[in-house]
């Protein structure tokens, strides 16, 4: 299954960046990956180098970055420049995966800080593409423990490293490609090996009859097995990242875009929550105000009714007053009329008397 998946992607060159401290087996890891002997100089101290080869069914481009020092407080300017130059050797798209080389020894707090400072040069997004490669894998046999036991007992510094890499790791024994009959005997005794359609026995007699060509085949098969396991895990990392390369500038742009969208989303959520709260507050106010409004409406209706009654009373009073005035006028007219009649009558009588005289 794994080999078919790798063959399906064989047309695509896989770009790998090797980073780590000096004297940790970083260049040897590159040689094991390429399977072409001493491609990278294992003496250390050299500049970052890129090499290509077809191995384990894949076209690989491996960049061996210059090893960094042990300073934990700051990163020298020369180291930063060399780290960025190693990244540029992977091409414009960048590497698919970053292999952080760490010896299978005690991982101290000082080493943790040194790793943290160097990886900060690439930005926090580099951890999405990073896998730890534990070198000196033969130490597990001497300790008679598994890599899981080594990690669980490694202390907080190693736990931090595992969490940053999402517990993606691979144990590598770079000595498997250069060991002699002793290493071959140990491997055959452990699992047995089928060479040229023949199962070799585990005794010293049969091991002595293995030709030099057979030894080379066994060692090459051991190296290829480790490489296949590592490439399978790299394929998983590629799948997790959607097949993306690691590009410093691309992730900077993506982080800016993500920050912008996050700010917009937060503002939208805040406004939406504010609208909901405002609506809820209006509803609560409405519920509270309804009894008061009903009471005020009743008072207003009562007051309006009283005003109407008062208006009717006033109108009736005005009408009554008018009637009274009219009656009074009539009475006055009658009085005046009667007085006039009396005056007229008296005047007529006087005249009559004067005429008689």
XYZ file of C-alpha atoms in Angstrom:
357
model
C 0.000 0.000 0.000
C 2.731 2.447 0.962
C 4.885 1.639 -2.069
C 1.931 2.080 -4.436
C 1.127 5.450 -2.875
C 4.724 6.559 -3.297
C 4.883 5.343 -6.887
C 1.711 7.266 -7.640
C 3.534 10.475 -6.716
C 6.900 9.520 -8.181
C 6.628 12.115 -10.929
C 6.667 14.907 -8.342
C 10.059 15.769 -6.866
C 9.928 15.735 -3.094
C 11.880 18.574 -1.484
C 13.309 17.979 1.983
C 15.142 20.469 4.177
C 17.450 19.077 6.887
C 18.056 21.355 9.877
C 19.614 20.829 13.285
C 22.632 21.440 15.490
C 26.154 20.488 14.513
C 27.442 16.943 15.039
C 24.000 15.354 15.274
C 24.104 13.151 12.146
C 22.325 15.636 9.900
C 24.532 15.113 6.835
C 24.497 11.346 7.399
C 20.708 11.489 7.334
C 20.899 13.176 3.940
C 23.206 10.440 2.677
C 20.813 7.760 3.926
C 17.886 9.444 2.195
C 19.668 9.718 -1.142
C 21.214 6.236 -0.898
C 24.291 7.217 -2.907
C 27.088 6.911 -0.391
C 28.867 9.980 0.919
C 26.987 12.672 -1.001
C 27.111 15.207 1.837
C 30.304 15.893 3.764
C 29.827 14.432 7.240
C 32.755 16.312 8.762
C 30.552 19.376 9.277
C 31.326 23.052 9.103
C 30.407 23.396 5.426
C 27.835 25.669 3.827
C 24.320 24.567 2.994
C 24.205 22.143 0.046
C 21.461 20.690 -2.182
C 21.600 17.258 -3.872
C 19.139 15.208 -5.939
C 18.603 11.487 -6.462
C 15.949 8.903 -7.317
C 15.454 6.603 -4.360
C 12.689 4.390 -2.931
C 10.502 5.193 -5.918
C 10.718 8.978 -5.485
C 12.701 11.800 -6.962
C 14.214 13.538 -3.937
C 15.805 16.940 -3.539
C 17.565 17.109 -0.187
C 19.026 20.329 1.221
C 21.559 19.888 4.013
C 21.461 23.176 5.931
C 24.516 24.315 7.822
C 24.428 23.090 11.431
C 23.777 25.721 14.046
C 25.548 26.406 17.321
C 24.425 25.950 20.892
C 23.560 29.564 21.733
C 20.180 29.654 23.434
C 19.736 33.390 23.975
C 20.127 34.715 20.433
C 20.820 33.588 16.878
C 23.968 35.049 15.274
C 23.364 37.029 12.112
C 25.533 34.661 10.058
C 23.399 31.694 11.128
C 20.192 33.482 10.172
C 21.542 34.302 6.737
C 22.671 30.704 6.199
C 19.316 29.312 7.362
C 17.454 31.503 4.895
C 19.896 30.597 2.148
C 19.264 26.905 2.803
C 15.543 27.597 2.474
C 16.119 29.305 -0.877
C 18.000 26.236 -2.159
C 14.678 24.367 -2.070
C 13.403 26.598 -4.870
C 10.818 29.320 -5.037
C 8.048 27.061 -3.722
C 10.049 25.910 -0.700
C 10.418 22.434 0.865
C 7.587 19.991 1.350
C 8.883 18.961 4.749
C 11.488 20.090 7.278
C 13.360 17.322 9.089
C 14.664 18.476 12.468
C 17.610 16.273 13.412
C 17.856 15.462 17.119
C 20.172 12.808 18.624
C 18.511 9.989 20.514
C 20.104 11.238 23.723
C 18.960 13.432 26.595
C 17.252 16.550 25.224
C 18.067 19.343 27.667
C 16.351 22.651 28.302
C 19.337 24.488 26.800
C 18.972 22.487 23.590
C 15.246 23.182 23.564
C 15.811 26.949 23.722
C 18.454 26.734 20.986
C 16.011 24.866 18.720
C 13.223 27.323 19.507
C 15.390 30.340 18.618
C 16.500 28.823 15.290
C 13.063 27.704 14.219
C 11.724 31.197 14.940
C 13.747 32.377 11.938
C 11.298 30.479 9.705
C 8.219 31.629 11.599
C 5.708 29.701 13.672
C 4.135 28.084 10.573
C 7.239 25.955 9.966
C 6.084 23.521 12.667
C 3.203 22.471 10.399
C 5.781 20.905 8.063
C 8.320 19.691 10.626
C 9.101 16.138 11.690
C 11.737 15.126 14.235
C 14.324 12.581 13.085
C 16.013 10.839 16.015
C 19.503 9.851 14.938
C 21.838 7.375 16.690
C 19.026 4.821 16.560
C 21.443 2.068 17.648
C 21.325 3.596 21.157
C 17.904 2.024 21.667
C 19.399 -1.457 21.360
C 22.061 -0.664 23.924
C 19.491 0.802 26.295
C 17.018 -2.005 25.631
C 14.129 0.448 25.423
C 11.696 1.645 22.776
C 11.458 5.124 21.321
C 8.094 5.588 23.045
C 9.725 4.895 26.406
C 12.495 7.343 25.538
C 9.955 10.061 24.738
C 7.786 9.468 27.808
C 10.837 9.686 30.089
C 12.457 12.560 28.220
C 11.276 15.355 30.481
C 9.438 18.632 29.720
C 11.926 19.804 27.062
C 11.373 16.753 24.884
C 7.625 16.862 25.521
C 7.593 20.447 24.263
C 9.383 19.379 21.088
C 6.957 16.533 20.471
C 3.967 18.792 20.939
C 5.371 21.360 18.514
C 5.841 18.616 15.891
C 2.482 16.993 16.714
C 4.330 13.811 17.747
C 5.645 13.217 14.231
C 9.019 11.501 14.466
C 11.200 8.830 12.892
C 14.105 6.861 14.340
C 17.064 6.526 11.979
C 20.191 4.399 12.259
C 22.646 5.937 9.811
C 25.247 3.338 10.715
C 23.179 0.592 9.069
C 24.542 1.583 5.657
C 28.200 1.354 6.720
C 28.311 -1.487 9.244
C 30.220 -4.676 8.521
C 29.541 -8.316 9.298
C 28.773 -7.583 12.924
C 25.877 -5.292 12.035
C 24.750 -7.744 9.396
C 24.803 -10.623 11.877
C 22.726 -8.630 14.384
C 20.132 -7.753 11.785
C 19.857 -11.302 10.428
C 19.628 -12.707 13.938
C 16.848 -10.215 14.711
C 14.513 -10.691 11.764
C 16.168 -12.993 9.224
C 16.543 -11.911 5.651
C 15.624 -13.449 2.343
C 18.388 -12.909 -0.202
C 18.314 -14.207 -3.738
C 15.277 -16.413 -2.939
C 17.232 -18.192 -0.139
C 16.559 -17.985 3.616
C 19.918 -17.716 5.369
C 20.417 -19.552 8.602
C 21.389 -17.658 11.732
C 24.594 -19.437 12.537
C 28.090 -18.113 12.011
C 28.845 -20.662 9.268
C 26.153 -19.398 6.942
C 27.000 -15.762 7.710
C 30.600 -16.418 6.707
C 29.424 -17.627 3.293
C 27.534 -14.434 2.476
C 29.338 -12.746 -0.367
C 30.326 -9.123 -0.338
C 27.602 -8.513 -2.867
C 25.095 -10.087 -0.500
C 26.290 -7.862 2.350
C 25.872 -4.784 0.200
C 22.377 -5.918 -0.765
C 21.398 -6.430 2.866
C 22.747 -3.061 3.941
C 21.116 -1.340 1.028
C 17.822 -3.049 1.883
C 18.127 -1.896 5.491
C 18.716 1.668 4.380
C 15.864 1.490 1.882
C 13.533 0.181 4.571
C 14.263 3.169 6.803
C 13.845 5.546 3.882
C 10.509 4.017 2.901
C 9.220 4.379 6.450
C 10.326 7.993 6.542
C 8.826 8.810 3.134
C 5.548 7.234 4.225
C 5.390 9.587 7.211
C 6.358 12.508 4.988
C 3.444 11.595 2.727
C 1.164 11.804 5.768
C 2.477 15.292 6.553
C 1.871 16.345 2.961
C -1.680 15.045 3.223
C -2.255 16.972 6.450
C -1.019 20.188 4.801
C -3.012 19.699 1.626
C 0.151 19.100 -0.433
C 1.428 22.622 0.261
C 5.090 23.536 0.285
C 6.503 25.538 3.151
C 7.076 29.071 1.905
C 8.049 31.777 4.348
C 6.504 34.582 2.284
C 3.402 32.580 1.437
C 2.677 31.849 5.081
C 3.270 35.482 5.964
C 0.651 36.495 3.417
C -1.690 33.751 4.591
C -1.282 34.759 8.229
C -2.037 38.375 7.303
C -5.118 37.254 5.378
C -6.214 34.986 8.243
C -5.736 37.829 10.719
C -7.786 40.158 8.526
C -10.599 37.644 8.152
C -10.513 36.862 11.858
C -10.839 40.571 12.658
C -13.765 40.891 10.271
C -15.424 37.830 11.766
C -14.944 39.125 15.300
C -16.390 42.519 14.316
C -19.356 40.842 12.632
C -20.005 38.603 15.637
C -19.709 41.564 17.974
C -22.176 43.591 15.909
C -24.540 40.625 15.660
C -24.389 40.033 19.389
C -24.972 43.749 19.926
C -28.043 43.650 17.709
C -29.365 40.600 19.524
C -28.779 42.239 22.866
C -30.440 45.429 21.639
C -33.410 43.481 20.341
C -33.664 41.519 23.568
C -33.402 44.718 25.590
C -36.159 46.305 23.525
C -38.336 43.253 24.050
C -37.689 43.332 27.785
C -38.436 47.056 27.861
C -41.610 46.462 25.899
C -42.714 43.747 28.306
C -41.981 45.971 31.264
C -43.602 48.999 29.664
C -46.841 47.302 28.641
C -48.447 47.387 32.142
C -47.384 50.999 32.582
C -48.724 51.924 29.158
C -52.010 50.180 29.875
C -52.294 52.070 33.170
C -51.490 55.352 31.442
C -54.012 54.562 28.728
C -56.701 53.909 31.308
C -55.862 57.192 33.058
C -55.978 59.024 29.754
C -59.352 57.501 28.903
C -60.690 58.406 32.315
C -59.369 61.928 31.968
C -60.886 62.183 28.498
C -64.212 60.922 29.866
C -64.084 63.496 32.650
C -63.288 66.217 30.158
C -66.256 65.168 28.053
C -68.531 65.167 31.091
C -67.229 68.584 32.088
C -67.781 69.813 28.569
C -71.333 68.511 28.560
C -71.984 70.136 31.936
C -70.615 73.410 30.700
C -72.729 73.222 27.576
C -75.839 72.463 29.610
C -75.029 75.256 32.000
C -74.529 77.629 29.089
C -77.826 76.574 27.617
C -79.582 76.997 30.942
C -77.960 80.355 31.396
C -79.155 81.298 27.959
C -82.660 80.236 28.787
C -82.552 82.163 32.024
C -81.331 85.269 30.221
C -84.062 84.883 27.642
C -86.691 84.565 30.385
C -85.208 87.578 32.115
C -85.326 89.572 28.946
C -88.905 88.646 28.414
C -89.757 89.608 31.973
C -87.964 92.911 31.560
C -89.714 93.550 28.294
C -93.037 92.830 29.920
C -92.185 95.147 32.768
C -91.151 97.866 30.450
C -94.171 97.277 28.339
C -96.444 97.527 31.316
C -94.771 100.736 32.435
C -95.174 102.122 28.949
C -98.794 101.293 28.933
C -99.244 102.993 32.262
C -97.386 106.070 31.037
C -99.439 106.153 27.934
C -102.640 105.775 29.827
C -101.713 108.540 32.231
C -100.782 110.848 29.382
C -104.055 110.312 27.634
C -106.002 111.032 30.772
C -104.162 114.334 31.319
C -104.879 115.469 27.810
C -108.513 114.573 28.136
C -108.707 116.524 31.337
C -107.131 119.557 29.723
C -109.595 119.435 26.891
C -112.523 119.256 29.296
C -111.319 122.252 31.165
